[in-house]
Short mmCIF file of N, CA, C and O in Angstrom, two decimals:
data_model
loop_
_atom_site.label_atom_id
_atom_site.label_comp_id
_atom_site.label_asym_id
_atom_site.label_seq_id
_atom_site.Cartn_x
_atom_site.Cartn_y
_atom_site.Cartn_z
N UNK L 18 -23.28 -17.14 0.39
CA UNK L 18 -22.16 -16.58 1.11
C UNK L 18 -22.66 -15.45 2.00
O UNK L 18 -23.62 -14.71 1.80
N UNK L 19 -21.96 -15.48 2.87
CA UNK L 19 -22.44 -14.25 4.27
C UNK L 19 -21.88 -12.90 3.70
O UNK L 19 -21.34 -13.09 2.61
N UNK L 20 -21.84 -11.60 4.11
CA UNK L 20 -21.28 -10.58 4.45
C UNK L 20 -20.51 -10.71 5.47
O UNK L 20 -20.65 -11.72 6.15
N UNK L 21 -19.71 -9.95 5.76
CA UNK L 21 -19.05 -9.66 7.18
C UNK L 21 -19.54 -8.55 7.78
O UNK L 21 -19.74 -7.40 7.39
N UNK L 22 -19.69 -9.10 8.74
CA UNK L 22 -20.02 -7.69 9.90
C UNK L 22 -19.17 -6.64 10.12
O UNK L 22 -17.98 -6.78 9.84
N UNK L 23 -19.68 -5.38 10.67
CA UNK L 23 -18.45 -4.88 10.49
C UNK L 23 -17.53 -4.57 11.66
O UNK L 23 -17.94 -4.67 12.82
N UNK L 24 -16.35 -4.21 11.39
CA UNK L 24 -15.24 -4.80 12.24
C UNK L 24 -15.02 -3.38 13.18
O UNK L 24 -15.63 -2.33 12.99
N UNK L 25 -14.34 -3.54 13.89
CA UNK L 25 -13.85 -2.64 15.40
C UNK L 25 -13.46 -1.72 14.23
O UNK L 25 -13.26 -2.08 13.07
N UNK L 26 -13.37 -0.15 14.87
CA UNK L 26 -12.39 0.97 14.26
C UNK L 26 -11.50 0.94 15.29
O UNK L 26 -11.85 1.11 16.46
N UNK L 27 -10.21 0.70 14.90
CA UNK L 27 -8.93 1.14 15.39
C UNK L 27 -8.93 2.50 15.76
O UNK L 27 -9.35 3.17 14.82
N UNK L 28 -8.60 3.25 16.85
CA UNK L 28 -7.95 4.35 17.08
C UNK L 28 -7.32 5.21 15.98
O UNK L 28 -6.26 4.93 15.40
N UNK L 29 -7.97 6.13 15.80
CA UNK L 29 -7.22 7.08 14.25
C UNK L 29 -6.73 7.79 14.29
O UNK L 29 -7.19 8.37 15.27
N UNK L 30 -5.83 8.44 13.86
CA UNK L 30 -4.67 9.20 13.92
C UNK L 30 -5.44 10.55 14.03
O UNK L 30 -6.09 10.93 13.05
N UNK L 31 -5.41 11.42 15.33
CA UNK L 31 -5.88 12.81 16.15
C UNK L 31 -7.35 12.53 16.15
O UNK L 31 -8.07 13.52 16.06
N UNK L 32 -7.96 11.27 16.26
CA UNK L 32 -8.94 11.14 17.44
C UNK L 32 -8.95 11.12 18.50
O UNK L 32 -8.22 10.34 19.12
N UNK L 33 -9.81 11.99 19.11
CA UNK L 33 -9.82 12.92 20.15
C UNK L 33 -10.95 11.86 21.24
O UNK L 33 -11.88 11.18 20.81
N UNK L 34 -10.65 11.97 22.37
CA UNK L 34 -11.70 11.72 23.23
C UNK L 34 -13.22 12.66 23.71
O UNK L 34 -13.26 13.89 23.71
N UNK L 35 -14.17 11.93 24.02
CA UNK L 35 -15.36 12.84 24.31
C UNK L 35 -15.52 14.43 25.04
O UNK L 35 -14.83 14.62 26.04
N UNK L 36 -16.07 15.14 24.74
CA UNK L 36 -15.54 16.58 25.22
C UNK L 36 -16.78 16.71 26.37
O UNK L 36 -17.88 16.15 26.34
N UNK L 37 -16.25 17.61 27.34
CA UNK L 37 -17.87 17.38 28.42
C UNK L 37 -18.88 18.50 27.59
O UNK L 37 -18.54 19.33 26.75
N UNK L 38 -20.25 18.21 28.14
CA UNK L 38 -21.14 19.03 27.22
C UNK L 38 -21.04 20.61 27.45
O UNK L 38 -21.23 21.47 26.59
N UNK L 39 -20.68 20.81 28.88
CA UNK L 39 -20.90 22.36 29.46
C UNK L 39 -19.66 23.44 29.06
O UNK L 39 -18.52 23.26 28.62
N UNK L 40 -20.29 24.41 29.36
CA UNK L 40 -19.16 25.62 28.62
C UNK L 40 -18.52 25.71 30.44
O UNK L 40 -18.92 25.23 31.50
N UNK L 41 -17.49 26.50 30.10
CA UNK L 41 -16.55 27.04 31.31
C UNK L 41 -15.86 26.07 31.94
O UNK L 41 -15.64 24.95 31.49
N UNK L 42 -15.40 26.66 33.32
CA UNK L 42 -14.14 25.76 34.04
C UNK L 42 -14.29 24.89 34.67
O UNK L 42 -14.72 25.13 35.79
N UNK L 43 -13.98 23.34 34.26
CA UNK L 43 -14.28 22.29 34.68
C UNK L 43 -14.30 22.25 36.53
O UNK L 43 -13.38 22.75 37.17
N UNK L 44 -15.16 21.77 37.02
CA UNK L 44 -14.76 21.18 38.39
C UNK L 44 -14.48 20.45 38.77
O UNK L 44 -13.64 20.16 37.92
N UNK L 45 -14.38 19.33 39.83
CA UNK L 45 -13.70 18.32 40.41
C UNK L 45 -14.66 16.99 39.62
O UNK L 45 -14.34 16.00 38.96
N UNK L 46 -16.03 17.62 40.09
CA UNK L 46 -17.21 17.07 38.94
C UNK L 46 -16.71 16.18 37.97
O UNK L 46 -16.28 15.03 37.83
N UNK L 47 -17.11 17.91 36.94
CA UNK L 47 -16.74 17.49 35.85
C UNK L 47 -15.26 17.11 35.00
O UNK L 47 -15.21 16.42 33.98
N UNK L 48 -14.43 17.58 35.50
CA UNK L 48 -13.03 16.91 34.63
C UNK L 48 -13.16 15.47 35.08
O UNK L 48 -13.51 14.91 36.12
N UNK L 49 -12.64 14.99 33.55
CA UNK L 49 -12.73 13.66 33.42
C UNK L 49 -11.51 13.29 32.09
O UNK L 49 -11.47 13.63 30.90
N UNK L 50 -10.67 12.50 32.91
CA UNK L 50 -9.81 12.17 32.06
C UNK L 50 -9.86 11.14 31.11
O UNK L 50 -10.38 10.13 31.57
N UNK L 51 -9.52 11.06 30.04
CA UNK L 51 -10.19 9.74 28.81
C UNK L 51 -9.27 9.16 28.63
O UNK L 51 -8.22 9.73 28.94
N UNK L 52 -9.18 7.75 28.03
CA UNK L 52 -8.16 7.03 27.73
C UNK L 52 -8.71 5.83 26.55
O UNK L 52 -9.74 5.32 27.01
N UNK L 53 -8.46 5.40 25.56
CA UNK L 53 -9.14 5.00 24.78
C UNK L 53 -9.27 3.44 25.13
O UNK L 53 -8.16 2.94 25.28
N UNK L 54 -10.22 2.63 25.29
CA UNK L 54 -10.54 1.63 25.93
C UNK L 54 -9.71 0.29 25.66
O UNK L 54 -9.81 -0.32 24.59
N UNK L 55 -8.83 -0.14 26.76
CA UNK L 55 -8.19 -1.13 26.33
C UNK L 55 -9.02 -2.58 26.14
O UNK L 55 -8.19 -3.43 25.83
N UNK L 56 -9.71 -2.88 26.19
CA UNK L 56 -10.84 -4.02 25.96
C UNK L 56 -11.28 -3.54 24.32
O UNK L 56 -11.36 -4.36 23.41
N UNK L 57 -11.53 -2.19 24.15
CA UNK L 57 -12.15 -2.24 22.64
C UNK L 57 -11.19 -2.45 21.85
O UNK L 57 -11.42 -2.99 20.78
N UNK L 58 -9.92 -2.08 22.19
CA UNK L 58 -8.16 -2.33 21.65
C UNK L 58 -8.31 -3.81 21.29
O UNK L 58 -8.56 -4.22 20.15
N UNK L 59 -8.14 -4.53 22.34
CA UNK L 59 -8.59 -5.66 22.33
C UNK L 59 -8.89 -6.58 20.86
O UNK L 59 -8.26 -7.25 20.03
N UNK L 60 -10.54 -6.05 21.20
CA UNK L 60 -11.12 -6.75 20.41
C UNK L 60 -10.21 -6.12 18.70
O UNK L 60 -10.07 -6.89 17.75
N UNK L 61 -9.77 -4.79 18.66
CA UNK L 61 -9.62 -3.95 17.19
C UNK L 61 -8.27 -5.21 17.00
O UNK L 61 -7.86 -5.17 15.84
N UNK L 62 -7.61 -6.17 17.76
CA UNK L 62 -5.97 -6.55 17.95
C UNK L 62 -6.57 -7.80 17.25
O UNK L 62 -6.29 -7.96 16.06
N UNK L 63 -7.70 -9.06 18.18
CA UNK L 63 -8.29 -9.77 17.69
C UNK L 63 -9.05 -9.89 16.61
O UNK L 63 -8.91 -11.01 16.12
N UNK L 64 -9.65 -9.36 16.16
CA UNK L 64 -10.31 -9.09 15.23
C UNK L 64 -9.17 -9.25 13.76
O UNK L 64 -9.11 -10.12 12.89
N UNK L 65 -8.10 -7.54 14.03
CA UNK L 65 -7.08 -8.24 12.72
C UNK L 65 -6.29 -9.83 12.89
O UNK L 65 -5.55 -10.32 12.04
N UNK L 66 -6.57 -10.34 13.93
CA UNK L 66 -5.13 -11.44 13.95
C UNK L 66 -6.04 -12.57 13.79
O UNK L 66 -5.44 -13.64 13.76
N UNK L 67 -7.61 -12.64 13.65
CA UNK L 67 -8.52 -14.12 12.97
C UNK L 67 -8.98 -13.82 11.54
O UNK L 67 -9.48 -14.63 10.76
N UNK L 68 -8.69 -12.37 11.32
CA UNK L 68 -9.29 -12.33 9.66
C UNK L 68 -8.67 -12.59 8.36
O UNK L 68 -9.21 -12.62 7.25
N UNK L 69 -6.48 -12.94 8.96
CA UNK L 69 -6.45 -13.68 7.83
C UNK L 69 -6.11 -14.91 7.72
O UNK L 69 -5.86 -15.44 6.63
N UNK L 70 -6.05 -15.64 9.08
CA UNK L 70 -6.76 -16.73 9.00
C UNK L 70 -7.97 -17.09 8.92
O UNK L 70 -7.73 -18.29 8.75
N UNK L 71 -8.70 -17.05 8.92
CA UNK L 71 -10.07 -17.10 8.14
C UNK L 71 -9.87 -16.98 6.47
O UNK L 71 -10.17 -17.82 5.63
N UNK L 72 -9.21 -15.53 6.25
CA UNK L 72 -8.90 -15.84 4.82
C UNK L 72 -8.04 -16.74 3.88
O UNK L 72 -7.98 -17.10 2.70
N UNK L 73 -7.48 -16.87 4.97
CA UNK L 73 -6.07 -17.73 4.42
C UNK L 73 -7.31 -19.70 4.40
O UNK L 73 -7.13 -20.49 3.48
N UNK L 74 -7.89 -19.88 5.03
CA UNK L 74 -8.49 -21.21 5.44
C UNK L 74 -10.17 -21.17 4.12
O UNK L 74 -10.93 -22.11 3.88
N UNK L 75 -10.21 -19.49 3.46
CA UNK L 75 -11.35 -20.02 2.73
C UNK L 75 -10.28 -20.49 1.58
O UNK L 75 -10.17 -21.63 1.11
N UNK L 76 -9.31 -18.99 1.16
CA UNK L 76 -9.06 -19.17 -0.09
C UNK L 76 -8.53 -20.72 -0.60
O UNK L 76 -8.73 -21.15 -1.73
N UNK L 77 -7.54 -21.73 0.93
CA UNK L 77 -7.42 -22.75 0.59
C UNK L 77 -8.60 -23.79 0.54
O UNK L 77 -8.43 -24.60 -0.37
N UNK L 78 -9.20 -23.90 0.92
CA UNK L 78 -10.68 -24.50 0.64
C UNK L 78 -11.60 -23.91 -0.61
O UNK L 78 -12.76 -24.33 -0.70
N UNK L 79 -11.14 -22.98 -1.54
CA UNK L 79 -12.00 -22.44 -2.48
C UNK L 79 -11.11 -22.82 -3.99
O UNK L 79 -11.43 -22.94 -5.17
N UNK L 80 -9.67 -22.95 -3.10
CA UNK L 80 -8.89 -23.23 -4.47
C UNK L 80 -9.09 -24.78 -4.44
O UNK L 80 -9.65 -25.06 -5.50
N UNK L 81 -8.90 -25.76 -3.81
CA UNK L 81 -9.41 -27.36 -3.60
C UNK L 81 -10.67 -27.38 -4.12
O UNK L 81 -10.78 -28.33 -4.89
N UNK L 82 -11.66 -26.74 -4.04
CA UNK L 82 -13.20 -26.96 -4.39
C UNK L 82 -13.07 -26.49 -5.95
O UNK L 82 -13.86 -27.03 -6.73
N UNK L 83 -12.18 -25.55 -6.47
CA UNK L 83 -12.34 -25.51 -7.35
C UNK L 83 -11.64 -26.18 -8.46
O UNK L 83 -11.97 -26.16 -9.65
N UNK L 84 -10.13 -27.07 -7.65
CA UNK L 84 -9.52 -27.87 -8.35
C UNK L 84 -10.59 -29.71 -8.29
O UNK L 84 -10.43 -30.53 -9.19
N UNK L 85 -11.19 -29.87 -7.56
CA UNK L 85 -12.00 -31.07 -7.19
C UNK L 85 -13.24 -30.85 -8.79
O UNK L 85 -13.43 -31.80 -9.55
N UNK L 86 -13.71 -29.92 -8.93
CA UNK L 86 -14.52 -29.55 -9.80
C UNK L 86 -14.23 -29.98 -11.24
O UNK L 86 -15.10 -30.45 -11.98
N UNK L 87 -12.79 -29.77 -11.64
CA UNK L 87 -12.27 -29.48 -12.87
C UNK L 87 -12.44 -31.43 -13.23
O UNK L 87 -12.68 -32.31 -12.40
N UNK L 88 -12.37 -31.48 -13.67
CA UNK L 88 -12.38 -32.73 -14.76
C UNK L 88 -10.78 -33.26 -15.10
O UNK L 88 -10.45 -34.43 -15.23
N UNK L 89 -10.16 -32.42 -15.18
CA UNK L 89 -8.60 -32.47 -15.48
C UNK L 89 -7.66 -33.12 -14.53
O UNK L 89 -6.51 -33.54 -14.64
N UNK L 90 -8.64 -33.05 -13.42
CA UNK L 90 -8.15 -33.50 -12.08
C UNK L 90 -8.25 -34.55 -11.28
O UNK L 90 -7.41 -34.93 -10.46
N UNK L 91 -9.77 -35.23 -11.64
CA UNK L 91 -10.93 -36.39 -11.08
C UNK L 91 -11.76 -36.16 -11.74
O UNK L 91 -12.29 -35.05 -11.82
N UNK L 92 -12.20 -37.56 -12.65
CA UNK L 92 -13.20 -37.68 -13.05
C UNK L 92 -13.70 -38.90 -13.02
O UNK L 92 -13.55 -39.75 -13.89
N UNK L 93 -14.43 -39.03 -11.79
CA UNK L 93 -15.01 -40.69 -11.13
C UNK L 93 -15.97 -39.95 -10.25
O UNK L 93 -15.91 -38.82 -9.76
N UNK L 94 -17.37 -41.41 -10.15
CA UNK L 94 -18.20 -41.09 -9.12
C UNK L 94 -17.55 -40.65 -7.78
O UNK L 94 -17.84 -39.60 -7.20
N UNK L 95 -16.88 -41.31 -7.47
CA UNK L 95 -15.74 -40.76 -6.16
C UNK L 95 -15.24 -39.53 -5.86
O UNK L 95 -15.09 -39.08 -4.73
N UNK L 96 -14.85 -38.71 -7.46
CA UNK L 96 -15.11 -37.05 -7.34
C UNK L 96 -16.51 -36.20 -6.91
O UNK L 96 -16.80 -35.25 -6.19
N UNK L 97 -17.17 -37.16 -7.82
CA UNK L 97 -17.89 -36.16 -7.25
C UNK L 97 -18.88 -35.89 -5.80
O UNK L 97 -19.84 -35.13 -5.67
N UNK L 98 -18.24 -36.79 -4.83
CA UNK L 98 -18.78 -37.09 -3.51
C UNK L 98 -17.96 -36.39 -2.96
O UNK L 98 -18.34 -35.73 -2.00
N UNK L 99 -16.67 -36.32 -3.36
CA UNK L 99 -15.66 -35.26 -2.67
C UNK L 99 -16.14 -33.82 -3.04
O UNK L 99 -16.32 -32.91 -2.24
N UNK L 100 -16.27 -33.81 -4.00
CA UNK L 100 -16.91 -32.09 -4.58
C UNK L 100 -17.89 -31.44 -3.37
O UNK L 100 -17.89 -30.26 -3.00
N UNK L 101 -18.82 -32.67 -2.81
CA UNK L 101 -19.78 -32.42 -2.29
C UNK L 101 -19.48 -32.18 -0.66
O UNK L 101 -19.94 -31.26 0.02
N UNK L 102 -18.43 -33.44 -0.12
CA UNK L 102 -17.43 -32.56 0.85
C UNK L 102 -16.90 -31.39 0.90
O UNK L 102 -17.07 -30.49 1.72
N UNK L 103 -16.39 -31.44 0.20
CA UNK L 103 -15.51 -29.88 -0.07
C UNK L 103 -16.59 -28.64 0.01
O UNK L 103 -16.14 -27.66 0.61
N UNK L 104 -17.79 -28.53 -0.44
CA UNK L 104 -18.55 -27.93 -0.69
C UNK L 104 -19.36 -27.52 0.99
O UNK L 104 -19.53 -26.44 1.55
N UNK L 105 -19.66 -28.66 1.30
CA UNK L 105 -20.10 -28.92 2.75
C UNK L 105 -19.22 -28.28 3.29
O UNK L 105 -19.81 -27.24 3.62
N UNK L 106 -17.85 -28.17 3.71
CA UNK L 106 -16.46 -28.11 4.56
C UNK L 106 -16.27 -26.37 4.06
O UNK L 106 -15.48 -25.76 4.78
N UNK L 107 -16.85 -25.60 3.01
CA UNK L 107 -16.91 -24.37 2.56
C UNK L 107 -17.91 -24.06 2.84
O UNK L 107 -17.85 -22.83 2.76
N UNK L 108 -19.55 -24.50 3.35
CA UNK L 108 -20.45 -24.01 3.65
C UNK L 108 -19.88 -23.67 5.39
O UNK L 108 -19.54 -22.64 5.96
N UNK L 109 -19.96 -24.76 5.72
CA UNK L 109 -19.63 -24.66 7.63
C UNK L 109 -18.41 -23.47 7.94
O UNK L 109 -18.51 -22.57 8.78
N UNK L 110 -17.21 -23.70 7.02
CA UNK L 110 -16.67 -22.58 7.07
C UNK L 110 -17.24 -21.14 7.20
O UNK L 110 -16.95 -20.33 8.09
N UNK L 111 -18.02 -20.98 6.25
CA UNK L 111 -18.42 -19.23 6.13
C UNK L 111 -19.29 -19.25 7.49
O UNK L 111 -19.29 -18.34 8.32
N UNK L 112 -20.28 -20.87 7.59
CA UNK L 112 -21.11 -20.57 9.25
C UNK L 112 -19.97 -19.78 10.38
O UNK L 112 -20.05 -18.63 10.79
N UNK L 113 -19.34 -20.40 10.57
CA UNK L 113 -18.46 -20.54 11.37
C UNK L 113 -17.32 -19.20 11.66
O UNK L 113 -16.81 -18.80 12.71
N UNK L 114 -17.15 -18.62 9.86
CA UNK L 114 -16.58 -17.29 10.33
C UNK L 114 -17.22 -16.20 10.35
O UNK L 114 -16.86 -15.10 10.77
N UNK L 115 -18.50 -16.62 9.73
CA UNK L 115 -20.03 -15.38 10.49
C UNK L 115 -19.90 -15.39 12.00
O UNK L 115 -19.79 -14.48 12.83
N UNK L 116 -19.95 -16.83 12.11
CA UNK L 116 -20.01 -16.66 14.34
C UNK L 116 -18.73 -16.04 14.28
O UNK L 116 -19.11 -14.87 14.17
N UNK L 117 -18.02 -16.01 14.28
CA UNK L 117 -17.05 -15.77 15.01
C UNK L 117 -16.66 -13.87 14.45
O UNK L 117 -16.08 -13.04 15.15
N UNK L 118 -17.05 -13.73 13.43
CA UNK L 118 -16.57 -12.06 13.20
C UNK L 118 -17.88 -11.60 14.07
O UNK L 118 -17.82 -10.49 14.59
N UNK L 119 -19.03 -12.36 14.26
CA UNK L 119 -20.34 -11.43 14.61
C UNK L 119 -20.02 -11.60 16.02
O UNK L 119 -20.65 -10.79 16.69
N UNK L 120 -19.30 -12.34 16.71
CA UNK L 120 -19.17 -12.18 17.98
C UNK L 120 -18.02 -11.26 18.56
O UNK L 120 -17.78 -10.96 19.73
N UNK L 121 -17.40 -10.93 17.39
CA UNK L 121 -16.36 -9.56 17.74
C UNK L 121 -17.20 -8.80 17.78
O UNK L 121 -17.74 -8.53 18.85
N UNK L 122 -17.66 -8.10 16.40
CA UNK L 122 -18.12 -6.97 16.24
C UNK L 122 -19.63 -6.76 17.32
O UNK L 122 -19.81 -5.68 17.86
N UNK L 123 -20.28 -7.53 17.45
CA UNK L 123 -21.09 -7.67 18.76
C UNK L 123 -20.56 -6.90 20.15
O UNK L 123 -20.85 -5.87 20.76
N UNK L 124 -19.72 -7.89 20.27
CA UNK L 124 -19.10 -7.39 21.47
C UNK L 124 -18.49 -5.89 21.56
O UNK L 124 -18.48 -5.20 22.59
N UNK L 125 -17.84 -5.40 19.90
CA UNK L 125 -17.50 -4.21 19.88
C UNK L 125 -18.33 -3.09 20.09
O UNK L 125 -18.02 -2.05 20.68
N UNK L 126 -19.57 -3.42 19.51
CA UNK L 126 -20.68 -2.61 19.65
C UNK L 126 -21.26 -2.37 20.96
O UNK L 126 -22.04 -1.42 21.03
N UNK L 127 -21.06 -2.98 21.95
CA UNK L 127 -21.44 -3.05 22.86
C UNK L 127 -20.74 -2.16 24.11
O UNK L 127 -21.21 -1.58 25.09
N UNK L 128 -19.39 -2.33 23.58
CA UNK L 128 -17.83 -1.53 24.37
C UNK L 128 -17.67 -0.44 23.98
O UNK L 128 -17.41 -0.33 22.78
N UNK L 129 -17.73 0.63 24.70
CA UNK L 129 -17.32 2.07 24.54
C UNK L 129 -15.89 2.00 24.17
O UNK L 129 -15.22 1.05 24.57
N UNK L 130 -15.45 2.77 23.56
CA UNK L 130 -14.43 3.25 22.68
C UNK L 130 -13.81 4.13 23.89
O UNK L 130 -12.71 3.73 24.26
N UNK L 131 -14.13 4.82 24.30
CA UNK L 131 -13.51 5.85 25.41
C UNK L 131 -14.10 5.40 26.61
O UNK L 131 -15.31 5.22 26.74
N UNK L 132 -12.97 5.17 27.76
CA UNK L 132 -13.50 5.23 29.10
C UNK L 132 -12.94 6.28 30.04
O UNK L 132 -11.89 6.82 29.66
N UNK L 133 -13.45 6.67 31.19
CA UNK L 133 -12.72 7.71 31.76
C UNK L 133 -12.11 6.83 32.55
O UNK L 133 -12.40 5.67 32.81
N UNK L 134 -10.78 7.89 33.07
CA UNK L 134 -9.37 7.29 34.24
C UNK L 134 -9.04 8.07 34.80
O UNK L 134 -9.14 9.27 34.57
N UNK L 135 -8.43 7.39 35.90
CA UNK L 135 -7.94 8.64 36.97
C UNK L 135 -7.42 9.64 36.70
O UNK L 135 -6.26 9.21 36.70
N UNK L 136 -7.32 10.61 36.48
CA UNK L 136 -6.42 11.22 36.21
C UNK L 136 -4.85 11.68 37.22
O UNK L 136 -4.13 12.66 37.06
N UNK L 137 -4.77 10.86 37.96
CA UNK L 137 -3.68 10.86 39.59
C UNK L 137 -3.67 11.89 40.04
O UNK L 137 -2.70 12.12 40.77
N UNK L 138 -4.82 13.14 39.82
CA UNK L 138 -4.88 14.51 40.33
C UNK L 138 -4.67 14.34 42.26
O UNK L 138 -5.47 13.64 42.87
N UNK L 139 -3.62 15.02 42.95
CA UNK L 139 -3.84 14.83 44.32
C UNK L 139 -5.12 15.93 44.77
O UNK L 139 -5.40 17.09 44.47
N UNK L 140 -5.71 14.85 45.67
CA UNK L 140 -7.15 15.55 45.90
C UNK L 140 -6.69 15.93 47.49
O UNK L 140 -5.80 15.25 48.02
N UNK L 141 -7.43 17.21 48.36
CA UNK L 141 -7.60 16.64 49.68
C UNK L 141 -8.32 15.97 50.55
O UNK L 141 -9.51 15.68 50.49
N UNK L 142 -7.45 15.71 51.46
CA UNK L 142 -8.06 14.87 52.45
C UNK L 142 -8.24 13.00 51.32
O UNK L 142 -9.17 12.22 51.50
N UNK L 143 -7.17 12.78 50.34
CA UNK L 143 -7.49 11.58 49.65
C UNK L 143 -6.92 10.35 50.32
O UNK L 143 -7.11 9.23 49.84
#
């Protein structure tokens, strides 16, 4: 069985955006307005809305593999070729939701959490 990678952090309650490094009064420069990245949102939105399907698709494939198993249930050469389906159809599964959580969290890792935005300051001469 895989681990899961780990998943986007959601936005947390009085996380703050990046502070600039320098002391004193910002200039035109440096102020920079933050906004927390709607693409990393994104992925934090996706991420919860495939993980319980995924869970919902092992636990029913784990409860079948484990009812296919029992003896109480099937007991013919014919079970146990299904056992071996089922087993197969629970391996490709976990492949399959490794790709797919590692290509969130990939991608998350990759996406800044904070981007700067306009701030609609009127400038002159804009």
């Amino acid at each position: 069985m895989y681990a899961d990678p780990p998943a986007p952090v959601p936005l947390q309650p009085g996380e703050t955006p990046p502070t600039a490094g320098g002391p004193g009064l910002p200039t035109p420069d440096t102020a920079t307005a933050w906004e927390f990245n709607p693409e990393y949102q994104r992925l934090v939105a996706l991420w919860n809305e495939v993980m319980p399907q995924l869970e919902a698709l092992t636990a029913s494939l784990d409860k079948a593999y484990q009812m296919a198993r029992s003896r109480d249930v099937w007991d013919a050469p014919v079970g146990e070729r299904y056992v071996k389906d089922v087993a197969e159809w629970r391996t490709r599964l976990a492949q399959y939701r490794q790709a797919v959580l590692t290509s969130i969290s990939d991608q998350a890792a990759d996406t800044p959490r904070w981007v700067p935005v306009n701030a609609g300051a009127p400038h002159a001469f804009s």
